[in-house]
PDB file of C-alpha atoms in Angstrom:
ATOM      1  CA  MET A   1     150.148 178.467 201.162  1.00 41.00           C
ATOM      2  CA  LYS A   2     149.659 175.481 198.903  1.00 41.00           C
ATOM      3  CA  LEU A   3     147.907 177.614 196.277  1.00 39.00           C
ATOM      4  CA  ARG A   4     150.632 180.263 196.484  1.00 42.00           C
ATOM      5  CA  ARG A   5     153.324 177.605 196.012  1.00 44.00           C
ATOM      6  CA  MET A   6     151.505 176.233 192.950  1.00 43.00           C
ATOM      7  CA  LYS A   7     151.300 179.736 191.454  1.00 41.00           C
ATOM      8  CA  THR A   8     155.025 180.229 192.060  1.00 39.00           C
ATOM      9  CA  ILE A   9     155.898 176.942 190.381  1.00 40.00           C
ATOM     10  CA  LEU A  10     153.616 177.729 187.460  1.00 42.00           C
ATOM     11  CA  GLY A  11     155.245 181.147 187.057  1.00 44.00           C
ATOM     12  CA  LEU A  12     158.699 179.594 186.985  1.00 37.00           C
ATOM     13  CA  VAL A  13     157.601 177.070 184.358  1.00 37.00           C
ATOM     14  CA  ILE A  14     156.195 179.863 182.165  1.00 37.00           C
ATOM     15  CA  ILE A  15     159.437 181.848 182.442  1.00 33.00           C
ATOM     16  CA  ALA A  16     161.480 178.755 181.566  1.00 36.00           C
ATOM     17  CA  LEU A  17     159.340 178.122 178.505  1.00 35.00           C
ATOM     18  CA  MET A  18     159.719 181.735 177.410  1.00 33.00           C
ATOM     19  CA  PHE A  19     163.499 181.410 177.526  1.00 31.00           C
ATOM     20  CA  ALA A  20     163.369 178.065 175.729  1.00 34.00           C
ATOM     21  CA  PHE A  21     161.288 179.294 172.811  1.00 32.00           C
ATOM     22  CA  ASN A  22     163.026 182.648 172.486  1.00 35.00           C
ATOM     23  CA  SER A  23     166.579 181.460 172.919  1.00 33.00           C
ATOM     24  CA  PRO A  24     169.026 182.956 170.426  1.00 36.00           C
ATOM     25  CA  PRO A  25     170.559 180.862 167.641  1.00 38.00           C
ATOM     26  CA  SER A  26     173.873 179.131 168.215  1.00 41.00           C
ATOM     27  CA  ALA A  27     176.715 181.460 169.126  1.00 42.00           C
ATOM     28  CA  SER A  28     178.489 180.896 165.820  1.00 44.00           C
ATOM     29  CA  PHE A  29     175.604 182.406 163.866  1.00 47.00           C
ATOM     30  CA  ALA A  30     174.160 184.973 166.317  1.00 47.00           C
ATOM     31  CA  GLN A  31     176.694 187.587 165.291  1.00 51.00           C
ATOM     32  CA  THR A  32     177.065 191.132 164.113  1.00 58.00           C
ATOM     33  CA  SER A  33     177.589 191.716 160.405  1.00 61.00           C
ATOM     34  CA  GLU A  34     181.244 192.457 161.174  1.00 69.00           C
ATOM     35  CA  ASP A  35     181.647 189.073 162.876  1.00 77.00           C
ATOM     36  CA  GLN A  36     179.877 187.325 160.009  1.00 75.00           C
ATOM     37  CA  GLU A  37     182.213 188.891 157.462  1.00 81.00           C
ATOM     38  CA  LYS A  38     185.216 187.920 159.564  1.00 88.00           C
ATOM     39  CA  ASN A  39     184.025 184.317 159.779  1.00 94.00           C
ATOM     40  CA  VAL A  40     183.184 184.081 156.078  1.00 96.00           C
ATOM     41  CA  GLY A  41     186.652 185.502 155.476  1.00 96.00           C
ATOM     42  CA  LYS A  42     188.041 182.242 156.870  1.00 97.00           C
ATOM     43  CA  SER A  43     186.800 180.484 153.726  1.00 98.00           C
ATOM     44  CA  TRP A  44     189.064 182.818 151.743  1.00 98.00           C
ATOM     45  CA  GLU A  45     192.046 182.636 154.072  1.00 97.00           C
ATOM     46  CA  LYS A  46     191.981 178.818 153.917  1.00 97.00           C
ATOM     47  CA  ALA A  47     191.171 178.661 150.208  1.00 98.00           C
ATOM     48  CA  GLU A  48     193.211 176.356 148.001  1.00 98.00           C
ATOM     49  CA  VAL A  49     194.772 178.226 145.095  1.00 98.00           C
ATOM     50  CA  TYR A  50     196.064 176.426 142.010  1.00 98.00           C
ATOM     51  CA  ILE A  51     198.501 178.414 139.848  1.00 98.00           C
ATOM     52  CA  PRO A  52     199.618 177.640 136.292  1.00 98.00           C
ATOM     53  CA  GLY A  53     203.145 176.220 136.280  1.00 96.00           C
ATOM     54  CA  LYS A  54     203.121 175.457 140.014  1.00 97.00           C
ATOM     55  CA  PHE A  55     202.889 171.839 141.203  1.00 96.00           C
ATOM     56  CA  PHE A  56     201.538 172.495 144.700  1.00 97.00           C
ATOM     57  CA  SER A  57     198.519 174.561 145.681  1.00 98.00           C
ATOM     58  CA  THR A  58     198.876 177.497 148.048  1.00 98.00           C
ATOM     59  CA  VAL A  59     196.684 180.012 149.888  1.00 98.00           C
ATOM     60  CA  PRO A  60     195.621 183.453 148.625  1.00 98.00           C
ATOM     61  CA  GLY A  61     198.122 185.312 150.787  1.00 96.00           C
ATOM     62  CA  LYS A  62     201.062 183.440 149.244  1.00 97.00           C
ATOM     63  CA  VAL A  63     200.216 183.628 145.546  1.00 98.00           C
ATOM     64  CA  SER A  64     203.128 184.766 143.388  1.00 96.00           C
ATOM     65  CA  VAL A  65     202.927 185.134 139.607  1.00 97.00           C
ATOM     66  CA  GLY A  66     204.877 186.947 136.933  1.00 96.00           C
ATOM     67  CA  LYS A  67     201.801 188.767 135.616  1.00 97.00           C
ATOM     68  CA  PRO A  68     198.085 188.973 136.450  1.00 98.00           C
ATOM     69  CA  LEU A  69     196.187 185.903 135.284  1.00 98.00           C
ATOM     70  CA  PRO A  70     192.483 185.142 134.709  1.00 98.00           C
ATOM     71  CA  VAL A  71     190.753 183.556 137.701  1.00 98.00           C
ATOM     72  CA  VAL A  72     188.105 180.915 138.262  1.00 98.00           C
ATOM     73  CA  ILE A  73     186.456 181.002 141.689  1.00 99.00           C
ATOM     74  CA  TYR A  74     185.391 177.393 142.254  1.00 99.00           C
ATOM     75  CA  MET A  75     182.754 176.504 144.870  1.00 98.00           C
ATOM     76  CA  HIS A  76     182.984 172.970 146.261  1.00 98.00           C
ATOM     77  CA  GLY A  77     180.064 170.689 147.124  1.00 98.00           C
ATOM     78  CA  CYS A  78     178.357 169.941 150.427  1.00 97.00           C
ATOM     79  CA  THR A  79     181.087 167.660 151.808  1.00 96.00           C
ATOM     80  CA  GLY A  80     183.932 170.147 151.418  1.00 97.00           C
ATOM     81  CA  ILE A  81     186.857 170.175 148.995  1.00 98.00           C
ATOM     82  CA  THR A  82     187.160 166.682 147.495  1.00 98.00           C
ATOM     83  CA  ASN A  83     189.422 164.950 145.000  1.00 98.00           C
ATOM     84  CA  HIS A  84     186.839 165.713 142.303  1.00 98.00           C
ATOM     85  CA  ASP A  85     187.182 169.439 143.031  1.00 98.00           C
ATOM     86  CA  THR A  86     190.973 169.371 142.968  1.00 98.00           C
ATOM     87  CA  GLN A  87     190.846 167.502 139.650  1.00 98.00           C
ATOM     88  CA  TRP A  88     188.857 170.376 138.204  1.00 98.00           C
ATOM     89  CA  ALA A  89     191.243 172.883 139.809  1.00 98.00           C
ATOM     90  CA  ASN A  90     194.306 171.240 138.281  1.00 98.00           C
ATOM     91  CA  PHE A  91     192.594 171.088 134.906  1.00 98.00           C
ATOM     92  CA  ILE A  92     191.692 174.784 135.105  1.00 98.00           C
ATOM     93  CA  LYS A  93     195.234 175.818 136.021  1.00 98.00           C
ATOM     94  CA  GLY A  94     196.440 173.793 133.038  1.00 98.00           C
ATOM     95  CA  LEU A  95     194.365 176.112 130.856  1.00 98.00           C
ATOM     96  CA  GLY A  96     196.287 179.133 132.148  1.00 98.00           C
ATOM     97  CA  PHE A  97     193.804 180.230 134.816  1.00 98.00           C
ATOM     98  CA  ILE A  98     194.278 180.595 138.557  1.00 98.00           C
ATOM     99  CA  ALA A  99     191.719 178.377 140.313  1.00 98.00           C
ATOM    100  CA  VAL A 100     190.636 179.566 143.764  1.00 98.00           C
ATOM    101  CA  LEU A 101     188.677 177.122 145.924  1.00 98.00           C
ATOM    102  CA  PRO A 102     187.209 178.863 149.009  1.00 98.00           C
ATOM    103  CA  ASP A 103     186.939 176.391 151.889  1.00 98.00           C
ATOM    104  CA  SER A 104     183.439 176.711 153.296  1.00 98.00           C
ATOM    105  CA  MET A 105     184.233 174.188 156.024  1.00 97.00           C
ATOM    106  CA  ALA A 106     186.795 176.607 157.492  1.00 97.00           C
ATOM    107  CA  ILE A 107     183.980 178.915 158.636  1.00 97.00           C
ATOM    108  CA  PRO A 108     183.504 178.633 162.436  1.00 96.00           C
ATOM    109  CA  GLY A 109     180.393 176.626 163.282  1.00 94.00           C
ATOM    110  CA  ARG A 110     180.018 175.314 159.736  1.00 95.00           C
ATOM    111  CA  LYS A 111     178.578 171.809 159.350  1.00 95.00           C
ATOM    112  CA  MET A 112     177.815 169.619 156.372  1.00 95.00           C
ATOM    113  CA  ASN A 113     174.410 170.299 154.879  1.00 96.00           C
ATOM    114  CA  CYS A 114     173.963 166.822 153.435  1.00 96.00           C
ATOM    115  CA  ASN A 115     174.167 163.102 153.983  1.00 95.00           C
ATOM    116  CA  PRO A 116     176.442 161.653 151.280  1.00 94.00           C
ATOM    117  CA  VAL A 117     175.082 158.161 151.972  1.00 95.00           C
ATOM    118  CA  THR A 118     171.401 158.971 151.406  1.00 95.00           C
ATOM    119  CA  LYS A 119     172.298 161.715 148.915  1.00 95.00           C
ATOM    120  CA  ARG A 120     169.947 164.189 150.509  1.00 95.00           C
ATOM    121  CA  GLY A 121     170.560 167.661 151.903  1.00 94.00           C
ATOM    122  CA  GLY A 122     169.002 169.988 154.443  1.00 92.00           C
ATOM    123  CA  SER A 123     170.782 169.131 157.699  1.00 93.00           C
ATOM    124  CA  PHE A 124     172.423 172.580 157.938  1.00 95.00           C
ATOM    125  CA  PRO A 125     170.251 175.014 155.937  1.00 94.00           C
ATOM    126  CA  GLN A 126     172.356 178.034 156.965  1.00 94.00           C
ATOM    127  CA  ALA A 127     174.892 176.762 154.428  1.00 95.00           C
ATOM    128  CA  HIS A 128     173.000 178.233 151.488  1.00 95.00           C
ATOM    129  CA  ALA A 129     173.299 181.821 152.716  1.00 95.00           C
ATOM    130  CA  LEU A 130     176.944 181.235 153.640  1.00 96.00           C
ATOM    131  CA  ARG A 131     177.794 180.036 150.129  1.00 97.00           C
ATOM    132  CA  LEU A 132     176.489 183.254 148.594  1.00 97.00           C
ATOM    133  CA  GLN A 133     178.461 185.277 151.134  1.00 97.00           C
ATOM    134  CA  GLU A 134     181.572 183.256 150.246  1.00 98.00           C
ATOM    135  CA  ILE A 135     181.144 184.089 146.566  1.00 98.00           C
ATOM    136  CA  ARG A 136     180.782 187.795 147.263  1.00 98.00           C
ATOM    137  CA  TYR A 137     183.748 187.805 149.643  1.00 98.00           C
ATOM    138  CA  ALA A 138     185.974 185.856 147.241  1.00 98.00           C
ATOM    139  CA  PHE A 139     184.971 188.084 144.316  1.00 98.00           C
ATOM    140  CA  ASP A 140     185.816 191.224 146.303  1.00 98.00           C
ATOM    141  CA  GLN A 141     189.174 189.778 147.353  1.00 98.00           C
ATOM    142  CA  VAL A 142     190.101 188.685 143.834  1.00 98.00           C
ATOM    143  CA  LYS A 143     189.272 192.159 142.557  1.00 98.00           C
ATOM    144  CA  LYS A 144     191.852 193.547 145.006  1.00 97.00           C
ATOM    145  CA  SER A 145     194.545 190.955 144.293  1.00 98.00           C
ATOM    146  CA  PRO A 146     197.575 192.012 142.219  1.00 97.00           C
ATOM    147  CA  TRP A 147     197.874 188.479 140.796  1.00 98.00           C
ATOM    148  CA  ALA A 148     194.393 188.563 139.250  1.00 98.00           C
ATOM    149  CA  ASP A 149     193.403 189.743 135.785  1.00 98.00           C
ATOM    150  CA  THR A 150     190.316 191.467 137.143  1.00 98.00           C
ATOM    151  CA  LYS A 151     188.715 191.737 133.704  1.00 98.00           C
ATOM    152  CA  ASN A 152     188.499 187.962 133.602  1.00 98.00           C
ATOM    153  CA  ILE A 153     186.933 186.476 136.709  1.00 98.00           C
ATOM    154  CA  PHE A 154     184.767 183.377 136.263  1.00 98.00           C
ATOM    155  CA  LEU A 155     182.594 181.455 138.725  1.00 98.00           C
ATOM    156  CA  MET A 156     182.218 177.677 138.796  1.00 99.00           C
ATOM    157  CA  GLY A 157     180.422 175.494 141.323  1.00 98.00           C
ATOM    158  CA  HIS A 158     179.731 171.797 141.757  1.00 98.00           C
ATOM    159  CA  SER A 159     176.657 170.324 143.488  1.00 98.00           C
ATOM    160  CA  GLU A 160     175.925 172.585 146.504  1.00 98.00           C
ATOM    161  CA  GLY A 161     178.506 174.933 145.019  1.00 98.00           C
ATOM    162  CA  GLY A 162     176.622 174.738 141.733  1.00 98.00           C
ATOM    163  CA  GLN A 163     173.474 175.806 143.543  1.00 98.00           C
ATOM    164  CA  ALA A 164     175.333 178.821 144.868  1.00 98.00           C
ATOM    165  CA  ALA A 165     176.716 179.648 141.430  1.00 98.00           C
ATOM    166  CA  ALA A 166     173.212 179.522 139.932  1.00 98.00           C
ATOM    167  CA  ARG A 167     171.757 181.641 142.760  1.00 98.00           C
ATOM    168  CA  ASN A 168     174.522 184.249 142.579  1.00 98.00           C
ATOM    169  CA  ARG A 169     173.187 187.677 141.551  1.00 97.00           C
ATOM    170  CA  LEU A 170     176.512 189.487 141.284  1.00 97.00           C
ATOM    171  CA  GLY A 171     177.490 191.043 138.007  1.00 96.00           C
ATOM    172  CA  GLY A 172     181.130 191.160 136.969  1.00 96.00           C
ATOM    173  CA  PHE A 173     181.717 187.484 136.176  1.00 98.00           C
ATOM    174  CA  ARG A 174     182.813 186.716 132.633  1.00 98.00           C
ATOM    175  CA  GLY A 175     180.879 183.467 132.839  1.00 98.00           C
ATOM    176  CA  ILE A 176     179.327 180.960 135.240  1.00 98.00           C
ATOM    177  CA  ILE A 177     179.723 177.164 135.121  1.00 99.00           C
ATOM    178  CA  ILE A 178     177.127 175.069 136.969  1.00 98.00           C
ATOM    179  CA  SER A 179     178.067 171.430 137.602  1.00 98.00           C
ATOM    180  CA  SER A 180     175.534 168.840 138.821  1.00 98.00           C
ATOM    181  CA  TRP A 181     172.778 171.247 139.773  1.00 98.00           C
ATOM    182  CA  THR A 182     169.478 171.517 137.912  1.00 98.00           C
ATOM    183  CA  CYS A 183     168.632 175.176 138.636  1.00 98.00           C
ATOM    184  CA  THR A 184     165.281 173.719 139.703  1.00 98.00           C
ATOM    185  CA  HIS A 185     163.257 173.553 142.905  1.00 97.00           C
ATOM    186  CA  ALA A 186     159.529 172.935 142.633  1.00 97.00           C
ATOM    187  CA  LYS A 187     158.919 173.956 146.244  1.00 97.00           C
ATOM    188  CA  ASN A 188     161.312 176.868 146.766  1.00 97.00           C
ATOM    189  CA  PRO A 189     161.485 179.773 144.302  1.00 97.00           C
ATOM    190  CA  ASP A 190     164.717 181.002 145.918  1.00 97.00           C
ATOM    191  CA  PHE A 191     166.464 178.008 144.329  1.00 97.00           C
ATOM    192  CA  ASP A 192     164.435 177.823 141.126  1.00 98.00           C
ATOM    193  CA  GLY A 193     166.259 179.480 138.261  1.00 98.00           C
ATOM    194  CA  ILE A 194     169.507 181.192 137.304  1.00 98.00           C
ATOM    195  CA  PHE A 195     169.825 184.532 139.036  1.00 98.00           C
ATOM    196  CA  ALA A 196     172.924 186.072 137.445  1.00 97.00           C
ATOM    197  CA  PRO A 197     172.451 189.037 135.095  1.00 97.00           C
ATOM    198  CA  ILE A 198     170.905 187.818 131.845  1.00 97.00           C
ATOM    199  CA  GLU A 199     173.949 188.843 129.798  1.00 97.00           C
ATOM    200  CA  THR A 200     176.249 186.543 131.826  1.00 98.00           C
ATOM    201  CA  PRO A 201     177.301 183.463 129.812  1.00 98.00           C
ATOM    202  CA  VAL A 202     176.291 180.168 131.453  1.00 98.00           C
ATOM    203  CA  LEU A 203     177.459 176.581 130.995  1.00 98.00           C
ATOM    204  CA  ALA A 204     175.576 173.757 132.753  1.00 98.00           C
ATOM    205  CA  LEU A 205     176.933 170.203 133.183  1.00 98.00           C
ATOM    206  CA  GLU A 206     174.254 167.651 134.146  1.00 98.00           C
ATOM    207  CA  TRP A 207     173.480 163.942 134.475  1.00 98.00           C
ATOM    208  CA  ASP A 208     170.008 162.857 133.355  1.00 97.00           C
ATOM    209  CA  GLN A 209     169.658 160.408 136.272  1.00 98.00           C
ATOM    210  CA  ASP A 210     171.646 162.202 138.970  1.00 97.00           C
ATOM    211  CA  PRO A 211     170.792 160.328 142.214  1.00 97.00           C
ATOM    212  CA  TRP A 212     170.937 163.586 144.188  1.00 97.00           C
ATOM    213  CA  ARG A 213     168.124 165.039 142.057  1.00 97.00           C
ATOM    214  CA  VAL A 214     165.918 162.245 140.707  1.00 96.00           C
ATOM    215  CA  GLY A 215     162.649 161.893 142.602  1.00 96.00           C
ATOM    216  CA  THR A 216     163.065 165.184 144.474  1.00 96.00           C
ATOM    217  CA  PRO A 217     161.712 168.725 143.940  1.00 97.00           C
ATOM    218  CA  GLN A 218     165.133 169.428 142.372  1.00 97.00           C
ATOM    219  CA  GLU A 219     164.548 167.136 139.401  1.00 97.00           C
ATOM    220  CA  GLY A 220     164.780 169.104 136.185  1.00 98.00           C
ATOM    221  CA  SER A 221     167.369 170.937 134.102  1.00 98.00           C
ATOM    222  CA  CYS A 222     169.092 174.296 133.950  1.00 98.00           C
ATOM    223  CA  ALA A 223     168.215 174.307 130.246  1.00 98.00           C
ATOM    224  CA  ASN A 224     164.592 174.853 131.251  1.00 98.00           C
ATOM    225  CA  LYS A 225     165.662 178.022 133.093  1.00 98.00           C
ATOM    226  CA  PHE A 226     167.762 179.652 130.378  1.00 98.00           C
ATOM    227  CA  GLY A 227     164.839 181.794 129.235  1.00 97.00           C
ATOM    228  CA  GLU A 228     166.064 184.712 127.113  1.00 96.00           C
ATOM    229  CA  ARG A 229     169.729 184.045 127.780  1.00 97.00           C
ATOM    230  CA  LYS A 230     171.592 184.105 124.481  1.00 95.00           C
ATOM    231  CA  LYS A 231     174.863 182.740 125.855  1.00 97.00           C
ATOM    232  CA  ALA A 232     173.731 179.620 127.690  1.00 98.00           C
ATOM    233  CA  ARG A 233     174.551 175.982 126.965  1.00 98.00           C
ATOM    234  CA  ARG A 234     173.831 172.663 128.649  1.00 98.00           C
ATOM    235  CA  ILE A 235     175.890 169.475 128.347  1.00 98.00           C
ATOM    236  CA  LEU A 236     173.776 166.455 129.347  1.00 98.00           C
ATOM    237  CA  PHE A 237     175.305 163.089 130.230  1.00 98.00           C
ATOM    238  CA  SER A 238     173.372 159.833 130.277  1.00 98.00           C
ATOM    239  CA  GLY A 239     173.660 157.929 133.549  1.00 97.00           C
ATOM    240  CA  SER A 240     173.141 158.019 137.288  1.00 97.00           C
ATOM    241  CA  GLN A 241     176.353 159.706 138.340  1.00 97.00           C
ATOM    242  CA  HIS A 242     177.055 163.036 140.025  1.00 98.00           C
ATOM    243  CA  ASP A 243     180.683 164.026 139.433  1.00 98.00           C
ATOM    244  CA  THR A 244     181.445 165.592 136.079  1.00 98.00           C
ATOM    245  CA  PHE A 245     185.214 165.837 135.735  1.00 98.00           C
ATOM    246  CA  GLN A 246     185.661 162.297 134.409  1.00 98.00           C
ATOM    247  CA  GLN A 247     183.620 163.169 131.316  1.00 98.00           C
ATOM    248  CA  SER A 248     185.888 164.319 128.482  1.00 98.00           C
ATOM    249  CA  GLU A 249     182.953 166.223 126.990  1.00 98.00           C
ATOM    250  CA  ALA A 250     182.665 168.190 130.229  1.00 98.00           C
ATOM    251  CA  ARG A 251     186.351 169.064 130.241  1.00 98.00           C
ATOM    252  CA  ASP A 252     186.261 170.080 126.580  1.00 98.00           C
ATOM    253  CA  ALA A 253     183.170 172.230 127.174  1.00 98.00           C
ATOM    254  CA  VAL A 254     184.733 173.985 130.165  1.00 98.00           C
ATOM    255  CA  ALA A 255     187.957 174.681 128.251  1.00 98.00           C
ATOM    256  CA  ARG A 256     186.028 176.086 125.303  1.00 98.00           C
ATOM    257  CA  PHE A 257     183.710 178.140 127.527  1.00 98.00           C
ATOM    258  CA  LEU A 258     186.587 179.786 129.391  1.00 98.00           C
ATOM    259  CA  LYS A 259     188.511 180.508 126.194  1.00 98.00           C
ATOM    260  CA  ASP A 260     185.497 181.862 124.331  1.00 98.00           C
ATOM    261  CA  ASN A 261     184.512 184.257 127.096  1.00 98.00           C
ATOM    262  CA  LEU A 262     187.935 185.686 127.906  1.00 98.00           C
ATOM    263  CA  GLU A 263     188.241 189.415 127.448  1.00 95.00           C
ATOM    264  CA  PRO A 264     191.515 190.261 125.699  1.00 91.00           C
TER     265      PRO A 264
END
């Protein structure tokens, strides 16, 4: 009887371990493709949209303009939409473009993938796949929007959003702006490079001593990844900062890049 009881207990332990090691991922990410698209769609529904001539931002479903306007899809960094992002958005709308900022943090189950104190990422690695899905979803929605000049859709991203912009493989963007990302990862080829079609114009804004990159496998420069790209330019700032908007050279470069790559 004692031996039989021990075998029973052992069997129960084995079963428990099997469930523990084969348990499904959290409910928010163990979903069908339809559920995933619906959840990623929240980033679009809650997006902040900045319209030329309008003081307040709105959401995509409430955009009203007199004629279709060129669009910049702007991907925020790892902490969500910040004042730095809205500064860029207001600047972009001042150039005559609609700026659309998808809100990644509106996705159910979404968490920050970084520690802004230590300036290191990796706490929520699912974020990287989500950001690419957000870009695709936003691009598809803009293409269907009556307020968008669909010949002139640009992509811009800052920090984690810059990573996503660099990793984006979609064609159809008139240009891509990468802010505070190096297009470099010495340990992960999925993050090492610029993945957009080679004919896509690229503008990179970088700090030479960015504290998020220095001393990590991400230390480097997008300029080293331009390769055969004929329409690629880097603006390099000297210092140990991360945000780019406060640099007049960055603002001038973005304005020129958008103007130069507009299709009439």
